[in-house]
Amino acid sequence: MDAIQALEEITDDAACAKAITDVLQDWPNSHARLREIRQVRVQRMRDQGKTWQEIGDVLGIHFTRAQQISKGIRGSKRPKKSEEQVD
């Protein structure tokens, strides 16, 4: 959030827009790295003796999702309507 605020505070419109473009272009790599960092931190909390419920509470998610994060399991997305099979 601080990084977003720092971008907002760039007074030069062109420089701000360019900086945001650069961030968005690298977002897929950044997103993957953030998931990796979170996974390691969740694993560390577990190694420190925290329960899955406690970890889930800290993250504001269900405890089963905390377990999935520790294993590197990404959230599943529902298929698009065009991909859904009609019975």
mmCIF file of N, CA and C in Angstrom:
data_model
loop_
_atom_site.group_PDB
_atom_site.id
_atom_site.type_symbol
_atom_site.label_atom_id
_atom_site.label_comp_id
_atom_site.label_asym_id
_atom_site.label_seq_id
_atom_site.Cartn_x
_atom_site.Cartn_y
_atom_site.Cartn_z
ATOM 1 N N MET A 1 0.812 -1.187 0.000
ATOM 2 C CA MET A 1 0.000 0.000 0.000
ATOM 3 C C MET A 1 0.861 1.259 0.000
ATOM 4 N N ASP A 2 1.985 1.184 0.708
ATOM 5 C CA ASP A 2 2.894 2.323 0.712
ATOM 6 C C ASP A 2 3.444 2.576 -0.686
ATOM 7 N N ALA A 3 3.683 1.509 -1.437
ATOM 8 C CA ALA A 3 4.206 1.655 -2.794
ATOM 9 C C ALA A 3 3.188 2.350 -3.692
ATOM 10 N N ILE A 4 1.917 2.007 -3.526
ATOM 11 C CA ILE A 4 0.872 2.660 -4.319
ATOM 12 C C ILE A 4 0.780 4.126 -3.947
ATOM 13 N N GLN A 5 0.841 4.412 -2.671
ATOM 14 C CA GLN A 5 0.798 5.799 -2.225
ATOM 15 C C GLN A 5 1.998 6.569 -2.779
ATOM 16 N N ALA A 6 3.159 5.941 -2.796
ATOM 17 C CA ALA A 6 4.351 6.603 -3.340
ATOM 18 C C ALA A 6 4.154 6.933 -4.816
ATOM 19 N N LEU A 7 3.516 6.042 -5.552
ATOM 20 C CA LEU A 7 3.219 6.326 -6.960
ATOM 21 C C LEU A 7 2.255 7.503 -7.084
ATOM 22 N N GLU A 8 1.221 7.517 -6.240
ATOM 23 C CA GLU A 8 0.248 8.611 -6.270
ATOM 24 C C GLU A 8 0.881 9.956 -5.981
ATOM 25 N N GLU A 9 1.940 9.945 -5.187
ATOM 26 C CA GLU A 9 2.575 11.189 -4.769
ATOM 27 C C GLU A 9 3.551 11.757 -5.791
ATOM 28 N N ILE A 10 3.797 11.020 -6.880
ATOM 29 C CA ILE A 10 4.641 11.562 -7.940
ATOM 30 C C ILE A 10 3.884 12.719 -8.575
ATOM 31 N N THR A 11 4.457 13.892 -8.535
ATOM 32 C CA THR A 11 3.729 15.091 -8.989
ATOM 33 C C THR A 11 3.696 15.236 -10.506
ATOM 34 N N ASP A 12 4.703 14.748 -11.180
ATOM 35 C CA ASP A 12 4.746 14.834 -12.642
ATOM 36 C C ASP A 12 3.838 13.755 -13.225
ATOM 37 N N ASP A 13 2.797 14.162 -13.964
ATOM 38 C CA ASP A 13 1.819 13.211 -14.489
ATOM 39 C C ASP A 13 2.451 12.170 -15.397
ATOM 40 N N ALA A 14 3.349 12.596 -16.274
ATOM 41 C CA ALA A 14 3.983 11.659 -17.203
ATOM 42 C C ALA A 14 4.859 10.668 -16.444
ATOM 43 N N ALA A 15 5.615 11.156 -15.490
ATOM 44 C CA ALA A 15 6.488 10.275 -14.707
ATOM 45 C C ALA A 15 5.659 9.288 -13.892
ATOM 46 N N CYS A 16 4.552 9.755 -13.345
ATOM 47 C CA CYS A 16 3.665 8.882 -12.568
ATOM 48 C C CYS A 16 3.071 7.796 -13.459
ATOM 49 N N ALA A 17 2.537 8.201 -14.591
ATOM 50 C CA ALA A 17 1.932 7.243 -15.511
ATOM 51 C C ALA A 17 2.957 6.220 -15.985
ATOM 52 N N LYS A 18 4.180 6.658 -16.276
ATOM 53 C CA LYS A 18 5.239 5.752 -16.725
ATOM 54 C C LYS A 18 5.617 4.775 -15.610
ATOM 55 N N ALA A 19 5.750 5.270 -14.392
ATOM 56 C CA ALA A 19 6.101 4.406 -13.264
ATOM 57 C C ALA A 19 5.032 3.335 -13.054
ATOM 58 N N ILE A 20 3.777 3.718 -13.158
ATOM 59 C CA ILE A 20 2.680 2.758 -12.997
ATOM 60 C C ILE A 20 2.696 1.746 -14.132
ATOM 61 N N THR A 21 2.958 2.202 -15.349
ATOM 62 C CA THR A 21 3.054 1.287 -16.490
ATOM 63 C C THR A 21 4.138 0.250 -16.250
ATOM 64 N N ASP A 22 5.291 0.696 -15.752
ATOM 65 C CA ASP A 22 6.391 -0.229 -15.466
ATOM 66 C C ASP A 22 5.989 -1.268 -14.423
ATOM 67 N N VAL A 23 5.316 -0.817 -13.371
ATOM 68 C CA VAL A 23 4.871 -1.735 -12.322
ATOM 69 C C VAL A 23 3.882 -2.746 -12.896
ATOM 70 N N LEU A 24 2.921 -2.280 -13.667
ATOM 71 C CA LEU A 24 1.910 -3.178 -14.218
ATOM 72 C C LEU A 24 2.506 -4.178 -15.206
ATOM 73 N N GLN A 25 3.511 -3.749 -15.970
ATOM 74 C CA GLN A 25 4.138 -4.671 -16.919
ATOM 75 C C GLN A 25 4.869 -5.797 -16.192
ATOM 76 N N ASP A 26 5.418 -5.511 -15.028
ATOM 77 C CA ASP A 26 6.139 -6.524 -14.262
ATOM 78 C C ASP A 26 5.231 -7.260 -13.280
ATOM 79 N N TRP A 27 3.950 -6.905 -13.247
ATOM 80 C CA TRP A 27 3.047 -7.462 -12.251
ATOM 81 C C TRP A 27 3.008 -8.991 -12.215
ATOM 82 N N PRO A 28 2.971 -9.693 -13.360
ATOM 83 C CA PRO A 28 2.926 -11.163 -13.261
ATOM 84 C C PRO A 28 4.099 -11.728 -12.456
ATOM 85 N N ASN A 29 5.295 -11.197 -12.674
ATOM 86 C CA ASN A 29 6.458 -11.666 -11.914
ATOM 87 C C ASN A 29 6.343 -11.271 -10.447
ATOM 88 N N SER A 30 5.896 -10.058 -10.204
ATOM 89 C CA SER A 30 5.752 -9.577 -8.828
ATOM 90 C C SER A 30 4.689 -10.372 -8.089
ATOM 91 N N HIS A 31 3.616 -10.669 -8.770
ATOM 92 C CA HIS A 31 2.516 -11.413 -8.170
ATOM 93 C C HIS A 31 2.988 -12.792 -7.741
ATOM 94 N N ALA A 32 3.734 -13.457 -8.616
ATOM 95 C CA ALA A 32 4.257 -14.788 -8.291
ATOM 96 C C ALA A 32 5.216 -14.704 -7.097
ATOM 97 N N ARG A 33 6.052 -13.696 -7.082
ATOM 98 C CA ARG A 33 7.009 -13.540 -5.982
ATOM 99 C C ARG A 33 6.291 -13.278 -4.665
ATOM 100 N N LEU A 34 5.241 -12.463 -4.689
ATOM 101 C CA LEU A 34 4.469 -12.211 -3.473
ATOM 102 C C LEU A 34 3.838 -13.490 -2.945
ATOM 103 N N ARG A 35 3.335 -14.338 -3.844
ATOM 104 C CA ARG A 35 2.765 -15.627 -3.409
ATOM 105 C C ARG A 35 3.830 -16.485 -2.741
ATOM 106 N N GLU A 36 5.040 -16.493 -3.320
ATOM 107 C CA GLU A 36 6.132 -17.283 -2.744
ATOM 108 C C GLU A 36 6.501 -16.779 -1.349
ATOM 109 N N ILE A 37 6.609 -15.469 -1.200
ATOM 110 C CA ILE A 37 6.952 -14.886 0.099
ATOM 111 C C ILE A 37 5.891 -15.243 1.134
ATOM 112 N N ARG A 38 4.615 -15.120 0.729
ATOM 113 C CA ARG A 38 3.527 -15.448 1.656
ATOM 114 C C ARG A 38 3.585 -16.913 2.054
ATOM 115 N N GLN A 39 3.852 -17.795 1.107
ATOM 116 C CA GLN A 39 3.927 -19.223 1.406
ATOM 117 C C GLN A 39 4.998 -19.500 2.446
ATOM 118 N N VAL A 40 6.167 -18.921 2.266
ATOM 119 C CA VAL A 40 7.261 -19.121 3.215
ATOM 120 C C VAL A 40 6.869 -18.605 4.596
ATOM 121 N N ARG A 41 6.234 -17.444 4.656
ATOM 122 C CA ARG A 41 5.857 -16.868 5.951
ATOM 123 C C ARG A 41 4.793 -17.708 6.647
ATOM 124 N N VAL A 42 3.848 -18.246 5.887
ATOM 125 C CA VAL A 42 2.825 -19.120 6.468
ATOM 126 C C VAL A 42 3.494 -20.382 7.015
ATOM 127 N N GLN A 43 4.427 -20.929 6.265
ATOM 128 C CA GLN A 43 5.141 -22.111 6.736
ATOM 129 C C GLN A 43 5.916 -21.807 8.016
ATOM 130 N N ARG A 44 6.512 -20.644 8.095
ATOM 131 C CA ARG A 44 7.245 -20.255 9.306
ATOM 132 C C ARG A 44 6.313 -20.133 10.504
ATOM 133 N N MET A 45 5.129 -19.536 10.280
ATOM 134 C CA MET A 45 4.170 -19.428 11.386
ATOM 135 C C MET A 45 3.786 -20.816 11.882
ATOM 136 N N ARG A 46 3.603 -21.732 10.947
ATOM 137 C CA ARG A 46 3.242 -23.103 11.312
ATOM 138 C C ARG A 46 4.382 -23.756 12.088
ATOM 139 N N ASP A 47 5.624 -23.535 11.620
ATOM 140 C CA ASP A 47 6.799 -24.086 12.311
ATOM 141 C C ASP A 47 6.949 -23.509 13.717
ATOM 142 N N GLN A 48 6.429 -22.301 13.925
ATOM 143 C CA GLN A 48 6.487 -21.668 15.246
ATOM 144 C C GLN A 48 5.403 -22.190 16.178
ATOM 145 N N GLY A 49 4.578 -23.106 15.680
ATOM 146 C CA GLY A 49 3.561 -23.729 16.525
ATOM 147 C C GLY A 49 2.167 -23.153 16.393
ATOM 148 N N LYS A 50 1.964 -22.221 15.487
ATOM 149 C CA LYS A 50 0.617 -21.665 15.298
ATOM 150 C C LYS A 50 -0.269 -22.712 14.632
ATOM 151 N N THR A 51 -1.528 -22.731 15.019
ATOM 152 C CA THR A 51 -2.486 -23.647 14.399
ATOM 153 C C THR A 51 -2.932 -23.059 13.070
ATOM 154 N N TRP A 52 -3.522 -23.921 12.248
ATOM 155 C CA TRP A 52 -4.054 -23.419 10.973
ATOM 156 C C TRP A 52 -5.132 -22.379 11.221
ATOM 157 N N GLN A 53 -5.921 -22.576 12.248
ATOM 158 C CA GLN A 53 -6.970 -21.605 12.578
ATOM 159 C C GLN A 53 -6.348 -20.255 12.936
ATOM 160 N N GLU A 54 -5.304 -20.273 13.751
ATOM 161 C CA GLU A 54 -4.638 -19.019 14.134
ATOM 162 C C GLU A 54 -4.048 -18.309 12.914
ATOM 163 N N ILE A 55 -3.435 -19.088 12.032
ATOM 164 C CA ILE A 55 -2.862 -18.495 10.821
ATOM 165 C C ILE A 55 -3.964 -17.921 9.942
ATOM 166 N N GLY A 56 -5.032 -18.673 9.786
ATOM 167 C CA GLY A 56 -6.161 -18.181 8.999
ATOM 168 C C GLY A 56 -6.734 -16.897 9.571
ATOM 169 N N ASP A 57 -6.834 -16.844 10.898
ATOM 170 C CA ASP A 57 -7.350 -15.638 11.549
ATOM 171 C C ASP A 57 -6.446 -14.433 11.296
ATOM 172 N N VAL A 58 -5.135 -14.656 11.364
ATOM 173 C CA VAL A 58 -4.179 -13.569 11.119
ATOM 174 C C VAL A 58 -4.323 -13.041 9.697
ATOM 175 N N LEU A 59 -4.505 -13.962 8.732
ATOM 176 C CA LEU A 59 -4.598 -13.576 7.329
ATOM 177 C C LEU A 59 -6.006 -13.147 6.922
ATOM 178 N N GLY A 60 -6.966 -13.425 7.779
ATOM 179 C CA GLY A 60 -8.353 -13.082 7.437
ATOM 180 C C GLY A 60 -8.956 -14.031 6.416
ATOM 181 N N ILE A 61 -8.526 -15.288 6.478
ATOM 182 C CA ILE A 61 -9.005 -16.301 5.541
ATOM 183 C C ILE A 61 -9.393 -17.556 6.315
ATOM 184 N N HIS A 62 -10.043 -18.486 5.646
ATOM 185 C CA HIS A 62 -10.422 -19.756 6.258
ATOM 186 C C HIS A 62 -9.164 -20.578 6.520
ATOM 187 N N PHE A 63 -9.161 -21.366 7.573
ATOM 188 C CA PHE A 63 -7.971 -22.135 7.927
ATOM 189 C C PHE A 63 -7.556 -23.121 6.839
ATOM 190 N N THR A 64 -8.523 -23.639 6.083
ATOM 191 C CA THR A 64 -8.159 -24.565 5.010
ATOM 192 C C THR A 64 -7.400 -23.846 3.894
ATOM 193 N N ARG A 65 -7.735 -22.579 3.678
ATOM 194 C CA ARG A 65 -7.006 -21.796 2.675
ATOM 195 C C ARG A 65 -5.570 -21.549 3.154
ATOM 196 N N ALA A 66 -5.381 -21.340 4.450
ATOM 197 C CA ALA A 66 -4.037 -21.175 5.004
ATOM 198 C C ALA A 66 -3.202 -22.426 4.738
ATOM 199 N N GLN A 67 -3.810 -23.594 4.898
ATOM 200 C CA GLN A 67 -3.111 -24.846 4.608
ATOM 201 C C GLN A 67 -2.717 -24.917 3.137
ATOM 202 N N GLN A 68 -3.641 -24.538 2.264
ATOM 203 C CA GLN A 68 -3.367 -24.555 0.830
ATOM 204 C C GLN A 68 -2.218 -23.620 0.477
ATOM 205 N N ILE A 69 -2.213 -22.437 1.072
ATOM 206 C CA ILE A 69 -1.145 -21.477 0.811
ATOM 207 C C ILE A 69 0.196 -22.064 1.213
ATOM 208 N N SER A 70 0.245 -22.745 2.347
ATOM 209 C CA SER A 70 1.510 -23.326 2.814
ATOM 210 C C SER A 70 2.037 -24.375 1.850
ATOM 211 N N LYS A 71 1.138 -25.006 1.112
ATOM 212 C CA LYS A 71 1.523 -26.035 0.146
ATOM 213 C C LYS A 71 1.748 -25.462 -1.252
ATOM 214 N N GLY A 72 1.506 -24.162 -1.404
ATOM 215 C CA GLY A 72 1.682 -23.537 -2.713
ATOM 216 C C GLY A 72 0.522 -23.754 -3.653
ATOM 217 N N ILE A 73 -0.617 -24.143 -3.101
ATOM 218 C CA ILE A 73 -1.803 -24.374 -3.931
ATOM 219 C C ILE A 73 -2.481 -23.043 -4.186
ATOM 220 N N ARG A 74 -2.628 -22.723 -5.454
ATOM 221 C CA ARG A 74 -3.275 -21.470 -5.817
ATOM 222 C C ARG A 74 -4.781 -21.654 -5.800
ATOM 223 N N GLY A 75 -5.487 -20.561 -5.606
ATOM 224 C CA GLY A 75 -6.946 -20.608 -5.608
ATOM 225 C C GLY A 75 -7.468 -20.997 -6.974
ATOM 226 N N SER A 76 -8.513 -21.778 -6.985
ATOM 227 C CA SER A 76 -9.089 -22.169 -8.271
ATOM 228 C C SER A 76 -10.064 -21.105 -8.724
ATOM 229 N N LYS A 77 -10.138 -20.968 -10.009
ATOM 230 C CA LYS A 77 -11.070 -20.002 -10.583
ATOM 231 C C LYS A 77 -12.197 -20.774 -11.244
ATOM 232 N N ARG A 78 -13.361 -20.201 -11.180
ATOM 233 C CA ARG A 78 -14.496 -20.833 -11.844
ATOM 234 C C ARG A 78 -14.315 -20.685 -13.349
ATOM 235 N N PRO A 79 -14.698 -21.697 -14.101
ATOM 236 C CA PRO A 79 -14.575 -21.565 -15.553
ATOM 237 C C PRO A 79 -15.507 -20.483 -16.081
ATOM 238 N N LYS A 80 -15.096 -19.870 -17.179
ATOM 239 C CA LYS A 80 -15.956 -18.868 -17.800
ATOM 240 C C LYS A 80 -17.217 -19.551 -18.301
ATOM 241 N N LYS A 81 -18.288 -18.797 -18.420
ATOM 242 C CA LYS A 81 -19.556 -19.385 -18.833
ATOM 243 C C LYS A 81 -19.442 -20.113 -20.158
ATOM 244 N N SER A 82 -18.611 -19.602 -21.068
ATOM 245 C CA SER A 82 -18.453 -20.262 -22.362
ATOM 246 C C SER A 82 -17.744 -21.593 -22.231
ATOM 247 N N GLU A 83 -17.012 -21.787 -21.123
ATOM 248 C CA GLU A 83 -16.286 -23.040 -20.900
ATOM 249 C C GLU A 83 -17.114 -24.049 -20.107
ATOM 250 N N GLU A 84 -18.169 -23.595 -19.461
ATOM 251 C CA GLU A 84 -18.992 -24.490 -18.659
ATOM 252 C C GLU A 84 -19.774 -25.427 -19.583
ATOM 253 N N GLN A 85 -19.878 -26.668 -19.145
ATOM 254 C CA GLN A 85 -20.644 -27.624 -19.931
ATOM 255 C C GLN A 85 -22.100 -27.561 -19.511
ATOM 256 N N VAL A 86 -22.961 -27.662 -20.489
ATOM 257 C CA VAL A 86 -24.391 -27.644 -20.220
ATOM 258 C C VAL A 86 -24.879 -29.079 -20.289
ATOM 259 N N ASP A 87 -25.607 -29.526 -19.263
ATOM 260 C CA ASP A 87 -26.121 -30.891 -19.243
ATOM 261 C C ASP A 87 -27.422 -30.988 -19.974
#
